[in-house]
CSV table of C-alpha atoms in Angstrom, one decimal:
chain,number,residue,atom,x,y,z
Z,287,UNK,CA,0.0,0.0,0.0
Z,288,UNK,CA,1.6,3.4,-1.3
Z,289,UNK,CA,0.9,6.9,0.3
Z,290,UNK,CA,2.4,10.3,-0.8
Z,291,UNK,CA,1.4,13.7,0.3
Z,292,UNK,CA,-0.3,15.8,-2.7
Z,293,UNK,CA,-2.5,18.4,-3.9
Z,294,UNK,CA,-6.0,16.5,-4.6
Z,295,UNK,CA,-8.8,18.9,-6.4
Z,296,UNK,CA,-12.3,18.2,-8.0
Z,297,UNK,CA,-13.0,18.1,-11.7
Z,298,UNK,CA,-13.1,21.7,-11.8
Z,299,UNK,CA,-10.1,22.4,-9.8
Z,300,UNK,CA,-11.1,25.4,-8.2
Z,301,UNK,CA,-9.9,24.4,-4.4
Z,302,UNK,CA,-7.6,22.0,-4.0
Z,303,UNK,CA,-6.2,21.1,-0.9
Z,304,UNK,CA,-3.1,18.5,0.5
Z,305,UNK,CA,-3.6,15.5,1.3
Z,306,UNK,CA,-2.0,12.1,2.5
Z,307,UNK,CA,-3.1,9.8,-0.4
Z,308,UNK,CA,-3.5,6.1,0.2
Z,309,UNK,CA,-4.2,3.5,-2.5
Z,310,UNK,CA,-5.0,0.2,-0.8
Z,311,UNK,CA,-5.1,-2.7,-3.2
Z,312,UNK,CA,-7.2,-5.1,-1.2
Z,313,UNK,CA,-9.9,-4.9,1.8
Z,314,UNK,CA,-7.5,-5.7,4.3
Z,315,UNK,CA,-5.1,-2.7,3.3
Z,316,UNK,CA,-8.5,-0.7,3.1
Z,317,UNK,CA,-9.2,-1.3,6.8
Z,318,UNK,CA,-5.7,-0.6,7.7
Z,319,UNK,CA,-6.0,2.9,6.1
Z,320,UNK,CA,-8.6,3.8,7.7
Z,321,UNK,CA,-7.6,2.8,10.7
Z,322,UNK,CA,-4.3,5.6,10.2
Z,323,UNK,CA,-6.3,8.0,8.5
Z,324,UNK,CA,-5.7,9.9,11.8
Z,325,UNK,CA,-6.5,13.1,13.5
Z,326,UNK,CA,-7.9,14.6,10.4
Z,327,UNK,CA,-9.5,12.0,9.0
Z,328,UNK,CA,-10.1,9.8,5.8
Z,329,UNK,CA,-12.7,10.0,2.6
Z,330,UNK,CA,-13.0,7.4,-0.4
Z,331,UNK,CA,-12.1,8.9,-3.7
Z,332,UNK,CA,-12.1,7.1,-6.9
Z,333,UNK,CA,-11.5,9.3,-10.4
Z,334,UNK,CA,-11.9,12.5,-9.1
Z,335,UNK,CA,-15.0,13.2,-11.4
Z,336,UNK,CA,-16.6,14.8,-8.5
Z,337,UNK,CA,-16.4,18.9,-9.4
Z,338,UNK,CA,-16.1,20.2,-6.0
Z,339,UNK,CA,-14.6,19.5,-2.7
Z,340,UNK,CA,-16.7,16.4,-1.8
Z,341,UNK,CA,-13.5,13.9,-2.2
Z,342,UNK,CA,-10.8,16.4,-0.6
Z,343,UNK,CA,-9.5,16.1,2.8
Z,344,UNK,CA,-7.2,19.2,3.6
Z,345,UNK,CA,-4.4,17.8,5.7
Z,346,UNK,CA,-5.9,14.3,6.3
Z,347,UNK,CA,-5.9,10.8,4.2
Z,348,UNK,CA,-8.0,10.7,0.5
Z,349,UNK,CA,-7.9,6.6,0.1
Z,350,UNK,CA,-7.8,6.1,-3.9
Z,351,UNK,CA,-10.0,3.2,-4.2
Z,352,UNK,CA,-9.5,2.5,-8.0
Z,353,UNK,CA,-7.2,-0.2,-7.2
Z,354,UNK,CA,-9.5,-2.3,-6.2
Z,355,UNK,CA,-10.9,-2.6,-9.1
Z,356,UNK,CA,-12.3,-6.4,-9.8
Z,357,UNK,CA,-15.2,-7.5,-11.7
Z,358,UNK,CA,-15.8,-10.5,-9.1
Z,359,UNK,CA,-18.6,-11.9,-10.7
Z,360,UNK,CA,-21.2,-11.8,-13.5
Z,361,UNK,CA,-24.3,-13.6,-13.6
Z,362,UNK,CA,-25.1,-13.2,-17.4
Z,363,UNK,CA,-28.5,-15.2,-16.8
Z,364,UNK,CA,-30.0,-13.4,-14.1
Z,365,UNK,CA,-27.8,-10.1,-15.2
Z,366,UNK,CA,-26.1,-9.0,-11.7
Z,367,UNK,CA,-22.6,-8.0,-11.7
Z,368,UNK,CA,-20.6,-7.8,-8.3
Z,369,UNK,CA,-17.8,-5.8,-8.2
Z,370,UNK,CA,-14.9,-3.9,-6.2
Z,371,UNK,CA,-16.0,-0.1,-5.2
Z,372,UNK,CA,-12.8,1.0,-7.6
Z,373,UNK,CA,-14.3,-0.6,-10.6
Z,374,UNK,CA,-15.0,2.1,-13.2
Z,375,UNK,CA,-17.8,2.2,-15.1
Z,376,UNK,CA,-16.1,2.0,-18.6
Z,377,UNK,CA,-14.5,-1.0,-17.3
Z,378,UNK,CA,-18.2,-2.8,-16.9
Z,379,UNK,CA,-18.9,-1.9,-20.4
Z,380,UNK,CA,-16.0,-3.8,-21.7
Z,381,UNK,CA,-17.0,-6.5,-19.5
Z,382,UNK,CA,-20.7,-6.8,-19.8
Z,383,UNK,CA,-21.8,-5.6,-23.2
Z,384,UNK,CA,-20.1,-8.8,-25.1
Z,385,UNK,CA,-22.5,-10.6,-23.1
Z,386,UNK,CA,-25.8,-7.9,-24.0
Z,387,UNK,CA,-25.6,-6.2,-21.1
Z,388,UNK,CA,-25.4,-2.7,-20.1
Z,389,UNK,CA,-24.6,-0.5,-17.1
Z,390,UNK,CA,-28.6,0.4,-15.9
Z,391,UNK,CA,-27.2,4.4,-15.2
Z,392,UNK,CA,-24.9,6.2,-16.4
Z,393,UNK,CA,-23.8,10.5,-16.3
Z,394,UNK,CA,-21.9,12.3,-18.6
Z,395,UNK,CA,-19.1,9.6,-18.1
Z,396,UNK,CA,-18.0,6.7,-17.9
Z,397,UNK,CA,-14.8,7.2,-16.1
Z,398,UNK,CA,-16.9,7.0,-12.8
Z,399,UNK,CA,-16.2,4.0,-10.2
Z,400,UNK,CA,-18.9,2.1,-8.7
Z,401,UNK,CA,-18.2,3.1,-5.2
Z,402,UNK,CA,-18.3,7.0,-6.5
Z,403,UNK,CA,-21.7,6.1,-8.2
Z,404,UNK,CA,-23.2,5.3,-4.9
Z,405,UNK,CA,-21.7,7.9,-2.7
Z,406,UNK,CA,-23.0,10.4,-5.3
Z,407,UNK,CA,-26.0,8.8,-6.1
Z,408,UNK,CA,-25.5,9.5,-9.9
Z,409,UNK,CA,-28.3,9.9,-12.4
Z,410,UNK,CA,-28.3,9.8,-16.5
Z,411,UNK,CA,-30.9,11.1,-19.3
Z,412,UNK,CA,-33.0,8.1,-18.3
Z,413,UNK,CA,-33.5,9.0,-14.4
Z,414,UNK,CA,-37.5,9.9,-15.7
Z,415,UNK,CA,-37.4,6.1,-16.2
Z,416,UNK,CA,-35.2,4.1,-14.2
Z,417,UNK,CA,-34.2,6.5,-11.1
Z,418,UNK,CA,-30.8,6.8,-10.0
Z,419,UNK,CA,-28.0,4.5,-9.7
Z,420,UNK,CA,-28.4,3.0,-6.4
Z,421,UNK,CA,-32.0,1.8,-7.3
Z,422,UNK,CA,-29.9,-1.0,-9.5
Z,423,UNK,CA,-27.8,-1.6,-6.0
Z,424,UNK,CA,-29.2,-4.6,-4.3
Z,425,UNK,CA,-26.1,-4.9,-1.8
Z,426,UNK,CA,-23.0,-3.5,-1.0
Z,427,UNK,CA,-20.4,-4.0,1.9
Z,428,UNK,CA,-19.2,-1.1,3.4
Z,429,UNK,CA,-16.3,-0.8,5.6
Z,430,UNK,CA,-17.6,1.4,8.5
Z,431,UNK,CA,-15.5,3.7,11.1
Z,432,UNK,CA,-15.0,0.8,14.1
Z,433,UNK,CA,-13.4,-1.3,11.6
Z,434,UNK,CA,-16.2,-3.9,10.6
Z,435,UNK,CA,-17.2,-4.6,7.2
Z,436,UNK,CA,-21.5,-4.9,6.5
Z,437,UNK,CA,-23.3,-6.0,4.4
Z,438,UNK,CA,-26.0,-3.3,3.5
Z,439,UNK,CA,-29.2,-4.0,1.8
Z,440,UNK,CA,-32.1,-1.8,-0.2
Z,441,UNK,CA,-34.2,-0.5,2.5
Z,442,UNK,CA,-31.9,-0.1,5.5
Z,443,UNK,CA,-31.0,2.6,7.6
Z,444,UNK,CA,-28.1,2.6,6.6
Z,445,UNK,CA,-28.2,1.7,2.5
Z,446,UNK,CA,-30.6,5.0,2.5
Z,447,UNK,CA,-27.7,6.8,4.6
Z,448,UNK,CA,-25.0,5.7,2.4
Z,449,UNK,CA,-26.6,6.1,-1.5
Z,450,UNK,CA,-26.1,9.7,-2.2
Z,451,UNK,CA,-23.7,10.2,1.6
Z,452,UNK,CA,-20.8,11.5,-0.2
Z,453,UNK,CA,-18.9,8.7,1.3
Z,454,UNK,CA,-19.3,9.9,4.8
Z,455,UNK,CA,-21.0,6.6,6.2
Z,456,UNK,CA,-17.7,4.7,5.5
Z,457,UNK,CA,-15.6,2.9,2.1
Z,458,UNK,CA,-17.8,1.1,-0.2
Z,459,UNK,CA,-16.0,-2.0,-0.4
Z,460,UNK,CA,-18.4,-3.9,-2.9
Z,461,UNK,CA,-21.1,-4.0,-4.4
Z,462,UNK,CA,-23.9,-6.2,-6.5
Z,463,UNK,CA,-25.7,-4.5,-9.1
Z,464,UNK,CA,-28.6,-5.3,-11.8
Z,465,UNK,CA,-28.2,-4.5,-15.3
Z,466,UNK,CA,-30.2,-3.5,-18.5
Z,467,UNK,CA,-30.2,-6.2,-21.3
Z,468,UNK,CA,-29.1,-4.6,-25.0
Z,469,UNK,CA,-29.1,-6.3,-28.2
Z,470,UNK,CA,-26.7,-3.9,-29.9
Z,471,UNK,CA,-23.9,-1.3,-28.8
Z,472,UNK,CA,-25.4,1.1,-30.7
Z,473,UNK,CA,-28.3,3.7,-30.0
Z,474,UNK,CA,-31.4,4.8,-32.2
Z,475,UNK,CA,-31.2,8.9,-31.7
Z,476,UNK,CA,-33.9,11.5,-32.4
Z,477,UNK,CA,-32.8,14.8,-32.6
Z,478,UNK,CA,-35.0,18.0,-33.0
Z,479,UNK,CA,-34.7,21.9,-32.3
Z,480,UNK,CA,-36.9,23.8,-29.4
Z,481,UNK,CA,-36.9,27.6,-30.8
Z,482,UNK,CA,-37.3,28.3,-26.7
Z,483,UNK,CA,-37.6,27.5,-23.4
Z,484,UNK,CA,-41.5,26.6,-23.1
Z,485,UNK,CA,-40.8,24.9,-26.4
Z,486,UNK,CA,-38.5,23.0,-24.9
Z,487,UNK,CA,-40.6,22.2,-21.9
Z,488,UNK,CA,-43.7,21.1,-23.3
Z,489,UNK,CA,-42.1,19.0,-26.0
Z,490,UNK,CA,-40.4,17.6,-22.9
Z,491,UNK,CA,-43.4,17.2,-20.7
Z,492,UNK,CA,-45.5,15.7,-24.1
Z,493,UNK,CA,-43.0,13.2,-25.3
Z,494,UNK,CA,-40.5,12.0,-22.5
Z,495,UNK,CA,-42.3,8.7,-21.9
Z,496,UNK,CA,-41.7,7.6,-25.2
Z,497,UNK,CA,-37.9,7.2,-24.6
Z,498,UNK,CA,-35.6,5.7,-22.0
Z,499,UNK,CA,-32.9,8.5,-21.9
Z,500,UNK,CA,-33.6,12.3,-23.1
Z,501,UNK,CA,-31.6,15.1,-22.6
Z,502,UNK,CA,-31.4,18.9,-24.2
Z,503,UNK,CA,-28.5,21.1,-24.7
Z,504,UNK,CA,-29.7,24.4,-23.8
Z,505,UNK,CA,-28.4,28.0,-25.0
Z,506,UNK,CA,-28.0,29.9,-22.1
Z,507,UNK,CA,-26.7,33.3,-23.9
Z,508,UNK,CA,-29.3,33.0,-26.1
Z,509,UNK,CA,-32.1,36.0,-25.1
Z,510,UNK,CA,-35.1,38.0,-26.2
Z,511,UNK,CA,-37.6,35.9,-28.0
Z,512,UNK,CA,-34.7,32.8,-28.4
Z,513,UNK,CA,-34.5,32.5,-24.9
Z,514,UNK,CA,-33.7,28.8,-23.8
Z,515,UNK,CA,-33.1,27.6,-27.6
Z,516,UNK,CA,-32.0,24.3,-27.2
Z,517,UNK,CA,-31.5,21.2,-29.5
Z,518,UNK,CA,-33.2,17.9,-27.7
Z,519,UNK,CA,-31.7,14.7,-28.0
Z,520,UNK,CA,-33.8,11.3,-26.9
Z,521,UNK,CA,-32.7,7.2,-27.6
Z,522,UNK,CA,-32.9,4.1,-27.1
Z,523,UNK,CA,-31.1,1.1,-27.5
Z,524,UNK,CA,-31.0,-0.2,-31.3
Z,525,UNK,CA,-32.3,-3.6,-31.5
Z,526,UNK,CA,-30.4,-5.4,-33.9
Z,527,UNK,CA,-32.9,-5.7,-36.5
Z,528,UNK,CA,-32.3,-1.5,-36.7
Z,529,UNK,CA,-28.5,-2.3,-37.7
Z,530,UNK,CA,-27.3,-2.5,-41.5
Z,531,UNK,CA,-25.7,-5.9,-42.1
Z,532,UNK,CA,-22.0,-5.0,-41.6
Z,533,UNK,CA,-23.2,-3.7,-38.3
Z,534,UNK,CA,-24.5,-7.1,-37.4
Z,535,UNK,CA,-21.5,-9.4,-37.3
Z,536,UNK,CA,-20.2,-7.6,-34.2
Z,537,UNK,CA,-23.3,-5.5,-32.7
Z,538,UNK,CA,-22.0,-5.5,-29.2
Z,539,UNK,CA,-18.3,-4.2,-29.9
Z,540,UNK,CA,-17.7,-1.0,-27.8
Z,541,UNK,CA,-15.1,0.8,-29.3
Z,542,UNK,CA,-15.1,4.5,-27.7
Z,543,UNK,CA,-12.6,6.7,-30.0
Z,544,UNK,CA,-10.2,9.2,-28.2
Z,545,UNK,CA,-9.0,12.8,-29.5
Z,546,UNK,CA,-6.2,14.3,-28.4
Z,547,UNK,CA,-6.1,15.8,-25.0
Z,548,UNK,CA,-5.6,19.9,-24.4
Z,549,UNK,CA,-2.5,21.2,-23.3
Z,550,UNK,CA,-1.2,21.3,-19.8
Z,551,UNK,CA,-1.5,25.2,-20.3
Z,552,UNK,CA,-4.7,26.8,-21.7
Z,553,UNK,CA,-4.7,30.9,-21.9
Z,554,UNK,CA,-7.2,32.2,-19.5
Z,555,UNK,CA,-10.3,33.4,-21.1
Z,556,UNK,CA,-10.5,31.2,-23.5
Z,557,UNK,CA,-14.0,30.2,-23.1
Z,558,UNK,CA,-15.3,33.9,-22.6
Z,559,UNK,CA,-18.4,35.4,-24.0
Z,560,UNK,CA,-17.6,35.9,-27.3
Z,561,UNK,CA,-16.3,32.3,-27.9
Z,562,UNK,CA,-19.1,30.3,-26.2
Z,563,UNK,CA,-21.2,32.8,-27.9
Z,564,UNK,CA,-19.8,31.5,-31.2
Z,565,UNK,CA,-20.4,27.9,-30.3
Z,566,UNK,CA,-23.5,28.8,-29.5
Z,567,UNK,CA,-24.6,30.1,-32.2
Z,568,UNK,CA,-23.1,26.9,-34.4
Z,569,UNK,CA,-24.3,24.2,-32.3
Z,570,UNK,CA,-27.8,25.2,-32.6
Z,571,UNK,CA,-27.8,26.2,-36.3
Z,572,UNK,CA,-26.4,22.8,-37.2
Z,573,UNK,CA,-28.6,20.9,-35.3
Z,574,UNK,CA,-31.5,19.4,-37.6
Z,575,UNK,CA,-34.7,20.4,-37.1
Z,576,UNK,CA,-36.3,17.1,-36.9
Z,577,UNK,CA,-34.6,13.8,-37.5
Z,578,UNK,CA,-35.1,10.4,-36.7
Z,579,UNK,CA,-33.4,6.9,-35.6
Z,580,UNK,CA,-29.7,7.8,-36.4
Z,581,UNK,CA,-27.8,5.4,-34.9
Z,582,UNK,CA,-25.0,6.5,-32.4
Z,583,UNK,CA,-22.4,4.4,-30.5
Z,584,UNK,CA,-22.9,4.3,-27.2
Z,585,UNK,CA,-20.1,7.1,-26.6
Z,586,UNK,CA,-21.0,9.3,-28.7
Z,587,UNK,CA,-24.4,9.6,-27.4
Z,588,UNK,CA,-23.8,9.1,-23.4
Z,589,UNK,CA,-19.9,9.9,-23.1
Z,590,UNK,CA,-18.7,12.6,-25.9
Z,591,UNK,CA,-16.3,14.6,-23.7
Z,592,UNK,CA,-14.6,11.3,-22.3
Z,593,UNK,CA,-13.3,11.3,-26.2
Z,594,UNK,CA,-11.3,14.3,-25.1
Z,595,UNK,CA,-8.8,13.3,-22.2
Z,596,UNK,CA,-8.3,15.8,-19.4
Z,597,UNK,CA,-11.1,18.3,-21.3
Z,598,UNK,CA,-11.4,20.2,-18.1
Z,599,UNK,CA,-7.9,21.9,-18.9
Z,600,UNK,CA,-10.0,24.1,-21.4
Z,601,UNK,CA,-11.3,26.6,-18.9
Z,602,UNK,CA,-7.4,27.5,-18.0
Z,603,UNK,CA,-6.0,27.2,-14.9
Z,604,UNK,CA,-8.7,28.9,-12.7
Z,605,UNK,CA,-10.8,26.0,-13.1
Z,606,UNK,CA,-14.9,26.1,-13.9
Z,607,UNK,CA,-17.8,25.7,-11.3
Z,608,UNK,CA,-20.7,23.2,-12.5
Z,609,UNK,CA,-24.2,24.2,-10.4
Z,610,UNK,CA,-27.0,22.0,-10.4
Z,611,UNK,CA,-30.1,22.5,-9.2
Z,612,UNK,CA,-33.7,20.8,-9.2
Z,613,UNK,CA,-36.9,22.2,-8.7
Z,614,UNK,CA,-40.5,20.2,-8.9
Z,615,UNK,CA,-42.8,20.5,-11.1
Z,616,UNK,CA,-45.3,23.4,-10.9
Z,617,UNK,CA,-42.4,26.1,-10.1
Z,618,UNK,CA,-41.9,26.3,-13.5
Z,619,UNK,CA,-42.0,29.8,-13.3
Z,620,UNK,CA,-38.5,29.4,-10.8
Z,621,UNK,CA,-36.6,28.0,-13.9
Z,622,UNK,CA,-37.8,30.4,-16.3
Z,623,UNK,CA,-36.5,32.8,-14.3
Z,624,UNK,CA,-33.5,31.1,-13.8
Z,625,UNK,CA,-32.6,30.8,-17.5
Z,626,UNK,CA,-33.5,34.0,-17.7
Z,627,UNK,CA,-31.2,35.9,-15.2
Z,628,UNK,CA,-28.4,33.4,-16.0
Z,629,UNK,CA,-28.8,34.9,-19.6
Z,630,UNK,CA,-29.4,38.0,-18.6
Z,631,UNK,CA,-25.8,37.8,-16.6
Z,632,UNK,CA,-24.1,36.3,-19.7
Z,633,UNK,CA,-22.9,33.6,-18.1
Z,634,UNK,CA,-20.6,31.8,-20.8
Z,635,UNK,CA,-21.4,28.4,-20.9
Z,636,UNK,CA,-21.1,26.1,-23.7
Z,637,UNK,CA,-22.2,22.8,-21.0
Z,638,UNK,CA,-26.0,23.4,-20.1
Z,639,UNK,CA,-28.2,20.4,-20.2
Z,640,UNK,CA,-32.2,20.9,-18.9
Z,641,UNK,CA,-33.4,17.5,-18.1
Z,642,UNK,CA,-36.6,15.8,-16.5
Z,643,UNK,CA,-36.3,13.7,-13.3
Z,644,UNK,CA,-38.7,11.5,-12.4
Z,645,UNK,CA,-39.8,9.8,-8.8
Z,646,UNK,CA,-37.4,10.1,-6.1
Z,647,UNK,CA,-34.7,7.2,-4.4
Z,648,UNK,CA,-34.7,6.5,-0.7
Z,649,UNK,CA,-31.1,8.0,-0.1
Z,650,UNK,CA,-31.3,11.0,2.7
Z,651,UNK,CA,-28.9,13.1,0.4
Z,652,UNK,CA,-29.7,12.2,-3.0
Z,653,UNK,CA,-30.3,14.9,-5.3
Z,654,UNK,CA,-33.0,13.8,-7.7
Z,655,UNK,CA,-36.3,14.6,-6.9
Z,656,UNK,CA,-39.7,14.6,-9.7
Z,657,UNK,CA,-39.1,18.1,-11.4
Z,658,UNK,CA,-36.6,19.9,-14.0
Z,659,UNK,CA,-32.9,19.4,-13.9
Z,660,UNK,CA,-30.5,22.3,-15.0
Z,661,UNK,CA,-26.9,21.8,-15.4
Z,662,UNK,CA,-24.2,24.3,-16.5
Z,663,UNK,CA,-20.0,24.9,-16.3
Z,664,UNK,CA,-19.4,28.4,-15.9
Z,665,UNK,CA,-15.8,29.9,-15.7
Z,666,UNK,CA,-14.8,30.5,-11.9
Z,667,UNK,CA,-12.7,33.8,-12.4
Z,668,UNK,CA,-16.4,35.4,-14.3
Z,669,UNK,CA,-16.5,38.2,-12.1
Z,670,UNK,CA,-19.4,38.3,-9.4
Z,671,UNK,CA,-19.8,34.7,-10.1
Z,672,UNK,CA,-20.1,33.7,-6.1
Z,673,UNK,CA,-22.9,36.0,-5.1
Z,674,UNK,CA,-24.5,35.6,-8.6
Z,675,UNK,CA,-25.2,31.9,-7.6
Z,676,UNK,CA,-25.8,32.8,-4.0
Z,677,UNK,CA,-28.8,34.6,-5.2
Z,678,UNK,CA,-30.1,32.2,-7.6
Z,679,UNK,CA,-29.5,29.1,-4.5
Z,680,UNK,CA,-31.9,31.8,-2.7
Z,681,UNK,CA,-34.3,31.2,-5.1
Z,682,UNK,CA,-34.2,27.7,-6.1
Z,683,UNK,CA,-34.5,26.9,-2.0
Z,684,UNK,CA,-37.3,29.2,-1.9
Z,685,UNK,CA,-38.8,27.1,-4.4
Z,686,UNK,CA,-38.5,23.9,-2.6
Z,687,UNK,CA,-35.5,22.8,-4.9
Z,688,UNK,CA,-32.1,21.7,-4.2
Z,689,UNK,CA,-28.3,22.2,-5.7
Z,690,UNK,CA,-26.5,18.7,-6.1
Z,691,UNK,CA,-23.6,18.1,-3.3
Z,692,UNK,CA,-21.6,15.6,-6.4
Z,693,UNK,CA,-21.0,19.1,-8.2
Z,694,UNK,CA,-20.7,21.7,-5.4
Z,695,UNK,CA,-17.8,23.7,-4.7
Z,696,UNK,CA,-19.3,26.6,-2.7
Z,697,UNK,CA,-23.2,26.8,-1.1
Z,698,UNK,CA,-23.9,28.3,1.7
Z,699,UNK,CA,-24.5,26.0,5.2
Z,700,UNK,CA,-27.8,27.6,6.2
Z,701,UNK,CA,-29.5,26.4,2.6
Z,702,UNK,CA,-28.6,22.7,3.2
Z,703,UNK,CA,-31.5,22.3,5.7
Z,704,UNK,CA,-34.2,23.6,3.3
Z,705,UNK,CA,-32.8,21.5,0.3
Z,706,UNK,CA,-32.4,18.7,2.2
Z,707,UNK,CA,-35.6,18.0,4.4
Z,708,UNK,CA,-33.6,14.4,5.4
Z,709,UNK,CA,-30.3,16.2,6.8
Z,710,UNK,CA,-31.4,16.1,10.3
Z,711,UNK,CA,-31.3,11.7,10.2
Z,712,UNK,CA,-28.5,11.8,8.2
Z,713,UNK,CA,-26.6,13.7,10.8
Z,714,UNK,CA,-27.9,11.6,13.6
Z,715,UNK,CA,-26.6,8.2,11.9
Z,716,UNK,CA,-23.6,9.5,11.1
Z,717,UNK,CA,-22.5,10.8,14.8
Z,718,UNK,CA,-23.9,7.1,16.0
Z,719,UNK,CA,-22.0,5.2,13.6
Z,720,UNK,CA,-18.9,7.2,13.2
Z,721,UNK,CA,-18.8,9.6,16.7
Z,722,UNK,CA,-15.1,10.3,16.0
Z,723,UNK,CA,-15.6,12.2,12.9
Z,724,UNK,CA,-12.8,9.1,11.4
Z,725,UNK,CA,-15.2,9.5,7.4
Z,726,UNK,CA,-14.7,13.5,6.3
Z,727,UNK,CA,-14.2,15.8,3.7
Z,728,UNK,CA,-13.6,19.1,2.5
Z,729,UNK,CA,-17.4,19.2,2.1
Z,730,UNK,CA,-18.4,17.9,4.8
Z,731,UNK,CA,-16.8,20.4,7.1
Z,732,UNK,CA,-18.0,23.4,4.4
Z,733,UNK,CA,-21.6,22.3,5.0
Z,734,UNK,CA,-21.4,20.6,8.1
Z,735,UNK,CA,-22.8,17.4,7.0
């Protein structure tokens, strides 16, 4: 078991902090890290696709779990995988689709672990259909602060504690999961244009339980009459009557392509105004107005950044914050005037996806609840940014709605209450189960989870 001293950030490398990092390679070293983690404290981290501070531990231990990182076993007839916490989830493709079966959520990527998909309780385009990513977790063993390793099962205490916990109940050893059977690797993609945002939201509210994932890119610079343009994309898995022949002697092969990554050193600014602006502009215009069963590999339609390595690098060295919020339906009227301040403030962002969730998990601190979704990167040196998103936190709390902890880097304590109705039995498990504070976090002392 290594362990160095380093500077650990978030995917948008706003605040990082030192750390001791640990990389246990089997249970046993897990338990002994732990037990060292020390005065300070220890939190899981797998690929550091979190944005913010949630797997930082400023002058404590970070345990990087990837290398335990085993498929232990696959049952192809009843299709349950059980795997090691550091198992990413590109690494279950590889595995599981030669045998026509898929991963039953996935987000923007792939390069995700298991363990990092239950502490964050991730969700995809298809969360209006199959819920978030613990709903697919029928067991997992977690390795808790007095040193014992449990079992933990759907409808515990402790399972609701732990799916969305930001790893702050303990180290998700392992974990059992059921799948989605697929005939093909490849998806059947309908794409169309939205001239606006109540466009947008009522060919979302019409249609969305036609398809198993949907998702829209959303113009937040566009204003005026255009405001919330966005180009919706829905699919589903091609059956393999959908493929042309050549496409049928292999219709499982996953074969992600990669483009060359930025350089170490982007100019700051780059992705200013003007430039997103541009993109903008293009993406939309391109986009056909109405078109029908294209098939798309899997990547291209779930993971198209993960084609570009280290594509974080393009907001320069000052790093990007990525806010989240939901809010239920019937405050529709809160994300219209959401979109419109954010466009309003010409906030540069090239990233924005408005999405549909549908019924809520069990986890205490998972972020999907029935409503709309809005995601967007925005630059973290835009001036005013922190008190911009202060205010609109303000409103989406006011609203009943909630930011997601996976993706924050900066909310305020005294909102966490309000967003998160289940904080106060979270709290109470966490000082029963762990009362020396050993499972922490840069977040977790920020918010005082």
């Amino acid at each position: 078991m290594s362990a160095e001293t380093v500077s650990v950030s978030g995917w948008g490398r706003t605040a990082p902090t030192s750390a001791r990092v640990v990389r246990p390679r089997t249970y046993e070293e897990a338990a002994e890290a732990v037990r060292g983690c020390g005065a300070r404290g220890g939190i899981a981290r797998g690929l550091g696709r979190a944005y913010g501070d949630a797997a930082q531990n400023a002058g404590g231990a970070v345990l990087d779990m990837t290398g335990l990182d085993r498929v232990r076993a696959v049952d192809a007839e009843a299709g349950t995988v059980v795997c090691d916490a550091g198992v990413s989830l590109h690494r279950l493709m590889q595995v599981l689709l030669p045998l026509g079966w898929f991963v039953p959520v996935t987000p923007g990527t792939r390069y995700v672990t298991v363990g990092g998909a239950i502490g964050a309780d991730i969700h995809g385009k298809n969360h209006h259909v199959s819920g978030s990513f613990t709903r697919h977790v029928t067991a997992l063993d977690l390795l808790t602060a007095d040193g014992e390793v449990r079992t933990v099962r759907r409808g515990e205490p402790l399972f609701d504690a732990t799916a969305g916990g930001m790893g702050l109940t303990g180290v998700v050893l392992r974990a059992t999961v059921r799948l989605l059977p697929v005939e093909t690797s490849l998806m059947s993609v309908d794409t169309e244009r939205a001239a606006d945002l109540d466009d947008l939201m009522a060919r979302l509210a019409e249609t969305d339980h036609r398809y198993r994932y949907s998702v829209a890119w959303i113009d937040l610079l566009a204003r005026g009459r255009a405001l919330g343009r966005s180009v919706l994309t829905r699919g589903e898995h091609a059956p393999l009557d959908a493929l042309p022949d050549k496409a049928r002697r292999d219709p499982l092969a996953f074969r992600p392509g990669t483009l060359p990554a930025p350089p170490a050193f982007v100019p700051e600014g780059l992705l200013g105004r003007t430039t997103v602006g541009l993109f903008n502009e293009l993406w939309y215009r391109k986009a056909p107005r109405s078109r029908t069963g294209e098939l798309q590999r899997l990547s291209t339609f779930f993971h198209p950044l993960d084609g570009v390595p280290h594509w974080n690098r393009i907001y320069g060295r000052g790093g990007f914050v990525q806010y989240q919020f939901v809010v239920g339906y019937g405050a529709e009227e809160t994300l219209r005037r959401v979109v419109q301040r954010i466009a309003e403030r010409r906030c540069p962002s090239f990233l924005a996806v408005l999405k549909r969730f549908g019924s809520a998990d069990p986890g205490w601190l998972s972020f999907p609840v029935p409503g709309w979704t809005l995601a967007l990167d925005i630059p973290a040196g835009l001036p005013g940014l922190g008190g911009f998103l202060d205010e609109l936190d303000t409103e989406v709390a006011a609203a009943g709605g909630r930011v997601y902890l996976a993706k924050d880097a900066r909310l305020r304590p005294e909102l966490l209450d309000a967003m998160y109705p289940e904080l106060g039995r979270f709290r109470a498990l966490r000082a029963e189960l762990d009362p020396e504070g050993v499972f922490t976090s840069d977040l977790a002392r920020r918010l005082s989870l």
